[in-house]
Short mmCIF file of C-alpha atoms and ligand atoms in Angstrom, two decimals:
data_model
loop_
_atom_site.label_atom_id
_atom_site.label_comp_id
_atom_site.label_asym_id
_atom_site.label_seq_id
_atom_site.Cartn_x
_atom_site.Cartn_y
_atom_site.Cartn_z
CA MET A 1 -0.26 0.10 -0.32
CA ALA A 2 1.69 3.12 -1.09
CA ALA A 3 -0.58 5.46 1.51
CA TYR A 4 -2.59 4.57 4.34
CA LEU A 5 -5.03 7.82 4.88
CA ASP A 6 -7.48 5.75 7.44
CA HIS A 7 -6.31 6.21 10.74
CA ALA A 8 -9.73 7.11 11.56
CA ALA A 9 -10.58 3.96 11.03
CA THR A 10 -7.76 2.56 12.79
CA ALA A 11 -4.29 3.34 13.60
CA PRO A 12 -1.10 1.74 12.89
CA MET A 13 0.15 0.79 16.20
CA LEU A 14 3.13 2.31 17.94
CA ALA A 15 6.61 0.60 18.03
CA GLU A 16 5.85 1.24 21.86
CA ALA A 17 3.00 -0.18 22.28
CA ILE A 18 3.93 -2.84 20.41
CA GLU A 19 6.85 -3.96 22.62
CA ALA A 20 5.01 -3.19 26.09
CA TYR A 21 1.93 -5.40 24.53
CA THR A 22 4.39 -8.34 23.84
CA SER A 23 6.09 -8.34 26.64
CA ALA A 24 3.70 -8.01 28.99
CA MET A 25 2.46 -10.72 27.69
CA THR A 26 5.08 -12.74 29.18
CA VAL A 27 4.19 -12.02 32.83
CA VAL A 28 1.72 -14.36 34.13
CA GLY A 29 -0.83 -13.22 36.56
CA ASN A 30 -4.64 -12.74 37.62
CA PRO A 31 -5.11 -8.70 38.97
CA ALA A 32 -7.64 -10.05 41.22
CA SER A 33 -5.08 -12.93 42.36
CA ILE A 34 -4.12 -12.45 46.42
CA HIS A 35 -0.16 -14.40 45.64
CA SER A 36 2.75 -12.04 44.30
CA PRO A 37 1.97 -12.74 40.54
CA GLY A 38 -1.37 -11.35 40.84
CA GLN A 39 -0.15 -8.66 42.85
CA ASN A 40 2.49 -7.99 40.81
CA ALA A 41 -0.15 -8.30 37.43
CA LYS A 42 -2.39 -5.60 39.88
CA ARG A 43 0.37 -3.07 39.72
CA MET A 44 1.23 -2.78 35.99
CA LEU A 45 -2.36 -2.78 35.49
CA GLU A 46 -2.46 -0.02 37.90
CA GLU A 47 -0.19 1.69 36.91
CA ALA A 48 -1.33 1.51 33.63
CA ARG A 49 -4.60 2.83 34.23
CA GLU A 50 -3.16 5.85 36.19
CA ARG A 51 -1.07 6.59 33.05
CA VAL A 52 -4.72 6.40 30.63
CA ALA A 53 -6.08 8.60 33.05
CA SER A 54 -3.30 11.35 32.99
CA THR A 55 -3.69 11.46 29.19
CA LEU A 56 -7.55 12.01 30.02
CA GLY A 57 -7.73 14.96 33.32
CA CYS A 58 -8.89 12.54 35.36
CA ASP A 59 -8.45 10.04 38.22
CA PRO A 60 -7.56 6.54 37.66
CA ILE A 61 -10.28 5.41 39.87
CA GLU A 62 -12.63 6.76 37.08
CA VAL A 63 -10.74 4.84 34.62
CA VAL A 64 -13.47 1.97 33.32
CA PHE A 65 -11.32 -0.34 30.99
CA THR A 66 -13.44 -2.13 28.29
CA GLY A 67 -13.24 -4.13 25.18
CA SER A 68 -13.66 -0.93 23.10
CA GLY A 69 -14.99 2.35 21.97
CA THR A 70 -18.46 0.73 21.42
CA GLU A 71 -18.68 -0.74 24.70
CA ALA A 72 -17.49 2.33 26.40
CA VAL A 73 -20.67 3.80 24.90
CA ASN A 74 -22.76 1.56 25.38
CA LEU A 75 -22.18 1.47 28.89
CA ALA A 76 -22.38 5.25 29.62
CA LEU A 77 -25.43 5.36 27.57
CA LYS A 78 -27.17 2.61 28.66
CA GLY A 79 -26.18 2.52 32.16
CA LEU A 80 -27.35 5.98 32.68
CA PHE A 81 -30.76 5.24 31.37
CA TRP A 82 -31.19 2.42 33.44
CA ALA A 83 -29.93 4.38 36.78
CA ARG A 84 -32.52 7.81 36.30
CA PRO A 85 -36.08 8.35 35.60
CA GLY A 86 -35.99 10.34 32.55
CA ARG A 87 -37.21 8.38 29.63
CA ARG A 88 -36.20 11.03 27.05
CA ILE A 89 -32.34 11.17 25.30
CA LEU A 90 -31.13 14.00 23.98
CA MET A 91 -28.39 13.58 20.98
CA PRO A 92 -27.41 16.18 18.05
CA GLY A 93 -27.84 14.52 14.60
CA GLY A 94 -24.26 12.81 13.35
CA GLU A 95 -23.31 10.95 15.83
CA HIS A 96 -21.09 7.59 15.80
CA HIS A 97 -23.26 4.58 15.27
CA ALA A 98 -22.27 3.18 18.18
CA THR A 99 -24.20 5.96 20.02
CA ILE A 100 -27.28 5.89 17.69
CA ASP A 101 -28.41 2.50 17.50
CA THR A 102 -27.81 2.49 21.13
CA VAL A 103 -30.29 4.86 21.66
CA GLU A 104 -31.94 3.71 18.61
CA TRP A 105 -31.92 0.45 20.99
CA LEU A 106 -33.40 2.02 24.03
CA GLU A 107 -36.10 3.36 22.14
CA ARG A 108 -36.86 0.13 20.81
CA HIS A 109 -36.93 -2.31 24.33
CA GLU A 110 -36.70 0.17 27.09
CA GLY A 111 -39.07 3.00 25.99
CA ALA A 112 -36.41 5.81 25.61
CA VAL A 113 -37.27 8.65 23.54
CA VAL A 114 -35.08 9.54 21.57
CA GLU A 115 -34.82 13.25 20.14
CA THR A 116 -32.12 14.19 17.50
CA LEU A 117 -31.10 17.85 17.70
CA PRO A 118 -29.95 19.50 14.45
CA LEU A 119 -26.45 20.67 13.60
CA ASP A 120 -25.31 23.31 11.54
CA GLU A 121 -24.31 23.32 7.95
CA LEU A 122 -20.32 23.09 9.51
CA GLY A 123 -21.10 19.85 11.35
CA ARG A 124 -21.60 21.82 15.14
CA VAL A 125 -24.63 21.31 17.36
CA ASP A 126 -27.24 24.12 17.81
CA LEU A 127 -27.08 25.21 21.41
CA TYR A 128 -29.94 26.70 20.95
CA ALA A 129 -32.11 23.88 20.02
CA LEU A 130 -30.55 22.24 23.34
CA GLU A 131 -31.40 24.36 25.67
CA SER A 132 -34.96 24.51 24.87
CA ALA A 133 -35.59 20.79 24.14
CA ILE A 134 -33.60 20.53 27.52
CA ALA A 135 -36.11 23.47 29.87
CA ALA A 136 -39.30 22.41 27.90
CA ASP A 137 -39.08 19.31 30.90
CA PRO A 138 -35.75 18.85 32.57
CA ALA A 139 -37.07 16.38 34.90
CA SER A 140 -38.20 13.61 31.27
CA VAL A 141 -34.71 13.48 30.44
CA ALA A 142 -32.24 10.51 30.65
CA PHE A 143 -28.81 12.65 29.40
CA VAL A 144 -27.16 14.07 26.99
CA THR A 145 -25.08 12.89 25.10
CA SER A 146 -22.94 14.18 21.92
CA LEU A 147 -19.65 13.80 20.20
CA TRP A 148 -16.67 15.61 21.04
CA ALA A 149 -14.75 15.80 17.56
CA ASN A 150 -16.96 14.04 14.64
CA ASN A 151 -15.82 10.74 13.14
CA GLU A 152 -16.73 11.56 9.39
CA VAL A 153 -16.22 15.58 8.75
CA GLY A 154 -13.83 16.59 12.11
CA THR A 155 -16.13 18.86 12.91
CA VAL A 156 -15.35 20.21 16.59
CA GLN A 157 -18.27 20.35 18.92
CA PRO A 158 -18.89 22.67 22.00
CA VAL A 159 -18.05 20.64 24.64
CA THR A 160 -17.71 23.04 27.80
CA ALA A 161 -20.82 24.79 26.58
CA ILE A 162 -22.62 21.61 26.28
CA ALA A 163 -21.45 20.31 29.44
CA ALA A 164 -22.37 23.68 30.89
CA LEU A 165 -25.94 23.25 29.63
CA SER A 166 -26.41 19.93 31.13
CA ALA A 167 -24.60 20.87 34.58
CA ARG A 168 -27.57 24.15 34.87
CA PHE A 169 -29.94 21.63 34.53
CA GLY A 170 -28.73 18.59 36.54
CA LEU A 171 -28.34 16.05 33.73
CA PRO A 172 -25.38 13.85 33.52
CA LEU A 173 -23.73 14.53 29.92
CA HIS A 174 -22.29 11.12 27.95
CA ILE A 175 -19.10 12.59 25.23
CA ASP A 176 -17.62 9.97 22.81
CA ALA A 177 -13.84 11.15 22.41
CA VAL A 178 -13.08 8.69 20.37
CA ALA A 179 -12.10 10.66 17.60
CA ALA A 180 -10.84 13.10 19.39
CA TYR A 181 -8.34 11.11 21.39
CA GLY A 182 -4.62 11.61 20.90
CA GLN A 183 -5.40 15.15 18.39
CA LEU A 184 -6.72 17.21 20.79
CA PRO A 185 -6.13 17.29 24.80
CA ILE A 186 -9.08 16.43 26.87
CA ASP A 187 -9.32 17.33 30.16
CA PHE A 188 -12.11 15.57 31.87
CA ALA A 189 -12.13 17.71 34.93
CA GLY A 190 -11.26 20.57 33.16
CA VAL A 191 -14.38 20.87 31.26
CA ARG A 192 -16.30 19.85 34.37
CA ASN A 193 -14.73 22.46 36.60
CA ALA A 194 -15.06 25.37 33.46
CA SER A 195 -19.02 23.95 33.29
CA SER A 196 -20.36 23.88 36.93
CA GLY A 197 -23.44 24.15 37.81
CA VAL A 198 -24.82 27.75 38.85
CA ASP A 199 -24.77 26.28 42.11
CA GLY A 200 -20.95 25.26 42.11
CA SER A 201 -22.63 21.50 42.97
CA ASN A 202 -21.09 20.18 39.89
CA GLY A 203 -19.53 17.04 40.56
CA ILE A 204 -21.42 16.59 43.61
CA ASP A 205 -24.83 15.57 41.98
CA GLY A 206 -23.37 14.14 38.99
CA SER A 207 -24.52 16.34 36.69
CA GLY A 208 -22.47 17.97 33.45
CA LEU A 209 -19.58 16.13 32.12
CA VAL A 210 -19.92 12.54 33.73
CA ALA A 211 -18.89 10.16 31.58
CA LEU A 212 -16.40 10.43 28.35
CA SER A 213 -15.62 6.95 25.97
CA VAL A 214 -11.95 6.47 24.41
CA SER A 215 -11.02 3.58 22.37
CA ALA A 216 -7.02 2.47 22.17
CA HIS A 217 -6.59 1.62 18.82
CA LYS A 218 -7.11 4.84 17.42
CA ILE A 219 -4.51 6.00 19.03
CA GLY A 220 -1.42 3.94 18.30
CA GLY A 221 -2.41 0.82 21.02
CA PRO A 222 -3.93 -2.30 20.63
CA VAL A 223 -7.44 -3.12 19.30
CA GLY A 224 -9.77 -4.68 21.76
CA ILE A 225 -9.79 -1.85 24.68
CA GLY A 226 -11.24 1.00 25.14
CA ALA A 227 -12.01 2.98 28.39
CA LEU A 228 -14.91 4.81 29.62
CA VAL A 229 -14.54 7.62 32.13
CA LEU A 230 -17.41 7.65 34.69
CA SER A 231 -17.16 10.23 37.49
CA ARG A 232 -17.47 9.35 40.95
CA ALA A 233 -20.16 10.87 41.25
CA ALA A 234 -22.75 9.56 38.71
CA THR A 235 -24.33 6.37 38.72
CA VAL A 236 -24.91 3.78 36.18
CA GLU A 237 -26.26 0.42 35.76
CA PRO A 238 -23.34 -2.22 34.97
CA LEU A 239 -23.76 -4.30 31.29
CA ILE A 240 -21.64 -7.17 32.58
CA HIS A 241 -21.96 -8.85 35.89
CA GLY A 242 -19.40 -11.38 37.24
CA GLY A 243 -16.53 -10.66 39.85
CA GLY A 244 -17.02 -7.07 40.28
CA GLN A 245 -14.01 -6.31 39.29
CA GLN A 246 -13.81 -2.23 38.25
CA ARG A 247 -15.92 -0.88 40.88
CA GLN A 248 -18.50 -3.20 40.04
CA LEU A 249 -19.03 -1.61 36.66
CA ARG A 250 -17.41 -4.26 34.08
CA SER A 251 -16.93 -7.84 35.53
CA GLY A 252 -14.31 -9.89 34.06
CA THR A 253 -10.90 -11.00 34.57
CA GLN A 254 -8.75 -7.58 33.17
CA ASP A 255 -6.23 -7.60 30.26
CA VAL A 256 -3.55 -6.29 31.44
CA ALA A 257 -1.13 -6.55 28.39
CA ALA A 258 -3.32 -5.01 26.36
CA ALA A 259 -4.24 -1.91 29.34
CA VAL A 260 -0.04 -1.87 29.58
CA SER A 261 0.11 -1.51 25.64
CA PHE A 262 -3.17 1.28 25.90
CA ALA A 263 -1.08 3.20 28.24
CA ALA A 264 2.21 3.31 26.28
CA ALA A 265 0.33 4.24 23.22
CA ALA A 266 -1.82 7.19 25.40
CA SER A 267 1.23 8.62 26.97
CA ILE A 268 3.08 9.09 23.52
CA SER A 269 0.50 10.72 21.71
CA THR A 270 -0.85 12.60 24.73
CA ALA A 271 3.25 14.05 25.03
CA ARG A 272 3.30 14.53 21.20
CA ILE A 273 0.00 15.97 21.01
CA ASP A 274 1.21 19.78 20.16
CA ASP A 275 3.98 19.13 17.58
CA GLU A 276 1.65 16.56 15.95
CA ALA A 277 -1.23 18.62 15.58
CA LEU A 278 0.93 21.40 13.82
CA ARG A 279 2.14 18.77 11.24
CA LEU A 280 -0.90 16.83 10.42
CA ALA A 281 -2.37 20.37 10.00
CA ARG A 282 0.33 21.59 7.34
CA LEU A 283 -0.02 17.96 5.74
CA ARG A 284 -4.26 17.97 5.73
CA ASP A 285 -3.60 21.56 4.24
CA ARG A 286 -1.65 20.42 1.00
CA LEU A 287 -4.25 17.44 0.83
CA VAL A 288 -6.99 20.48 0.78
CA ASP A 289 -5.27 22.53 -1.55
CA GLY A 290 -4.24 19.58 -3.91
CA VAL A 291 -7.93 18.41 -3.78
CA THR A 292 -9.70 21.39 -4.30
CA THR A 293 -7.18 22.33 -7.22
CA ALA A 294 -7.39 19.19 -9.34
CA VAL A 295 -11.00 18.32 -8.78
CA SER A 296 -12.66 21.81 -9.37
CA ASP A 297 -16.00 20.96 -8.19
CA ALA A 298 -15.11 19.19 -4.82
CA VAL A 299 -16.87 20.84 -1.74
CA SER A 300 -14.77 20.67 1.22
CA ASN A 301 -17.39 19.56 4.69
CA GLY A 302 -16.90 20.51 8.35
CA ASP A 303 -15.18 23.73 10.01
CA PRO A 304 -12.47 25.72 7.93
CA ASN A 305 -11.37 27.33 10.32
CA PRO A 306 -8.91 24.52 11.96
CA SER A 307 -9.34 25.81 15.24
CA GLY A 308 -12.75 24.20 14.81
CA ARG A 309 -11.92 20.60 13.25
CA LEU A 310 -9.65 17.68 14.11
CA PRO A 311 -5.74 18.28 12.58
CA GLY A 312 -5.76 15.10 11.17
CA ASN A 313 -8.84 15.34 9.02
CA ALA A 314 -9.88 15.94 4.89
CA HIS A 315 -13.25 15.58 4.12
CA PHE A 316 -14.95 15.76 0.61
CA SER A 317 -18.03 16.05 -1.06
CA PHE A 318 -17.23 14.99 -5.67
CA PRO A 319 -20.70 15.38 -7.02
CA GLY A 320 -21.80 12.59 -9.63
CA CYS A 321 -19.93 10.54 -8.01
CA GLU A 322 -19.76 7.46 -5.68
CA GLY A 323 -17.75 7.37 -2.87
CA ASP A 324 -17.40 3.70 -2.75
CA SER A 325 -16.19 3.96 -6.45
CA LEU A 326 -13.73 6.47 -5.58
CA LEU A 327 -13.01 4.11 -2.61
CA PHE A 328 -12.33 1.66 -5.05
CA LEU A 329 -10.84 3.29 -7.83
CA LEU A 330 -7.93 4.73 -5.15
CA ASP A 331 -7.39 1.68 -3.48
CA ALA A 332 -6.29 -0.16 -6.51
CA ALA A 333 -4.05 3.03 -6.74
CA GLY A 334 -2.55 1.97 -3.84
CA VAL A 335 -4.51 4.24 -1.21
CA ALA A 336 -6.27 3.67 1.25
CA VAL A 337 -8.97 5.99 2.55
CA SER A 338 -12.76 5.80 3.33
CA THR A 339 -16.08 7.23 2.96
CA GLY A 340 -16.78 7.62 6.55
CA SER A 341 -19.97 6.32 5.73
CA ALA A 342 -21.22 2.81 5.91
CA CYS A 343 -22.50 0.17 3.44
CA GLN A 344 -26.19 -1.45 3.69
CA ALA A 345 -26.13 -5.02 2.31
CA GLY A 346 -23.65 -3.87 -0.41
CA ILE A 347 -25.68 -0.85 -1.30
CA PRO A 348 -23.71 2.87 -0.65
CA GLU A 349 -25.62 4.63 1.65
CA PRO A 350 -25.44 8.52 1.91
CA SER A 351 -23.56 9.51 4.70
CA HIS A 352 -25.82 10.29 7.55
CA VAL A 353 -23.63 12.86 8.85
CA LEU A 354 -23.82 14.82 5.81
CA ARG A 355 -27.92 14.81 5.74
CA ALA A 356 -27.69 15.78 9.27
CA MET A 357 -25.68 18.73 8.52
CA GLY A 358 -28.57 19.79 5.78
CA ARG A 359 -26.52 18.36 2.66
CA GLY A 360 -28.54 16.61 -0.58
CA GLU A 361 -28.35 13.17 -1.06
CA LEU A 362 -26.03 13.35 -4.44
CA GLU A 363 -23.40 15.38 -1.88
CA ALA A 364 -24.11 13.00 0.99
CA ARG A 365 -23.35 10.32 -1.39
CA GLY A 366 -19.77 10.78 -2.92
CA ALA A 367 -18.10 11.84 0.24
CA LEU A 368 -14.08 10.60 1.23
CA ARG A 369 -12.95 10.92 4.19
CA MET A 370 -8.96 10.99 4.57
CA THR A 371 -7.41 10.71 8.17
CA LEU A 372 -3.94 11.52 8.93
CA GLY A 373 -1.84 10.51 12.09
CA HIS A 374 1.33 9.60 13.45
CA THR A 375 2.51 7.83 10.69
CA SER A 376 1.38 9.97 7.81
CA THR A 377 3.93 11.67 5.28
CA GLU A 378 4.04 14.52 2.71
CA ALA A 379 4.62 10.89 0.47
CA ASP A 380 1.36 10.18 1.50
CA ILE A 381 -0.29 12.90 0.25
CA ASP A 382 1.83 13.40 -3.37
CA ALA A 383 0.46 9.76 -3.13
CA PHE A 384 -3.18 10.54 -2.56
CA LEU A 385 -2.85 13.74 -5.26
CA ALA A 386 -0.98 11.79 -7.72
CA ALA A 387 -4.12 8.97 -8.03
CA LEU A 388 -7.05 11.44 -6.90
CA PRO A 389 -7.04 12.84 -10.54
CA GLY A 390 -7.48 9.67 -12.84
CA ALA A 391 -9.86 7.77 -10.09
CA HIS A 392 -12.07 10.67 -10.03
CA ALA A 393 -12.56 10.76 -14.10
CA ARG A 394 -12.99 7.06 -13.73
CA ALA A 395 -15.86 7.65 -11.44
CA VAL A 396 -17.55 10.44 -12.94
CA LEU A 397 -17.98 7.50 -15.83
CA ALA A 398 -19.83 5.40 -13.37
CA GLY A 399 -21.88 7.73 -12.33
CA LEU A 400 -24.17 7.30 -9.59
CA ALA A 401 -25.32 3.22 -8.59
CA ASP A 402 -28.81 2.61 -9.26
CA ARG A 403 -29.61 2.40 -5.61
CA VAL A 404 -33.00 -0.80 -6.75
CA THR A 405 -30.61 -3.55 -6.16
CA SER A 406 -31.78 -7.14 -8.07
CA PHE A 407 -33.29 -8.17 -5.07
CA ASP A 408 -35.94 -4.98 -5.28
CA ARG A 409 -36.96 -6.22 -8.68
C1 LIG B 501 -16.84 8.69 17.10
C2 LIG B 501 -16.54 6.71 17.34
N1 LIG B 501 -16.75 6.40 18.85
C3 LIG B 501 -16.69 5.13 18.31
C4 LIG B 501 -15.91 4.68 18.29
C5 LIG B 501 -16.28 2.87 18.20
O1 LIG B 501 -14.95 2.73 18.90
P1 LIG B 501 -14.68 1.05 18.66
O2 LIG B 501 -13.96 1.03 17.31
O3 LIG B 501 -13.38 0.95 19.82
O4 LIG B 501 -15.63 0.27 19.04
C6 LIG B 501 -15.33 4.82 17.10
C7 LIG B 501 -15.01 4.24 15.66
O5 LIG B 501 -14.96 4.42 14.76
C8 LIG B 501 -15.53 6.35 16.83
O6 LIG B 501 -14.84 7.19 15.47
#
């Protein structure tokens, strides 16, 4: 592969994370065991928890290791819902499917009422709509949830303002920070403190930012481990019952080696975050300039202001093309990118994020996401820009796929 431009799907593991993983796997011991090997495993696990906590601005005890970002989101959303009397869930449009599918499940099975809040044309949540949805009947709201940054178009949400609104009305807030982690500084306590309720009681009563999800494989750590930062003030019902590990919130023998590797990736990516943000933004700008020069009708999506988007994200609509055609043609030329949106039963689906941003179906279908990370170089961008004109010309010729399949006829 000449160029990997899909770090938001999964990032190559950092060499230090592989080394930490493999050496920790040679150590025997269940961290719940009392004997010395067990206590040694526990020490390694708790050191890993401390290191991850320090990259998220929270206390180690607030870090609950999970099997993925998706599991962290499920624990936060189902756990908060089951622990509270309110039935309304407030969520911006264009969320990740980990959130959308979880709240839709709660709607189908548990009597939740999901209210989807509008996004503006750059992908930012409408704070006035959020405030009026809450103010209509605060007591009926179970929780508020939002992305920190959108995984498709890279738009950063006004997290502190969302947290302040939630705190003001005494509501818990979950933030999905999976796409933001490693690209933007995440400060759990900082957001909580900056958004405390009018009576200053935020943090005591479980309102405001109480839960935040991250995942290791997006930052150069291994697949198979994520974390939910859960404030001590929050009450959630666990999804998994058993040995009572991790404050009874996530039973099951803990994966020490994965946690150690996650901690290595978290420490390294956080230590480099400022330099990497500058480096990636420069590469991203080179890519964006190159695309707009090569394809005159390409539309750049998301916030054009660098402070409002992830440094490693570029997202375009190519009118008249199917995103999947472009993806396949670029792949054949050795360049890995993403459409960002799902393919349902082999049929390309328009991007639900662009639809939530008010775009028509045609623009929402010709979408392509390029995401950069720690292995990205100028040569990757140049390989992509060299392959794009030919791939675009052929994708235009192929046009838009017939959405009626042979199964429908
Ligand atoms: C914003 C966001 N949330 C959640 C997830 C799910 O994370 P995981 O792949 O660790 O389950 C992803 C992964 O693409 C994501 O981008």
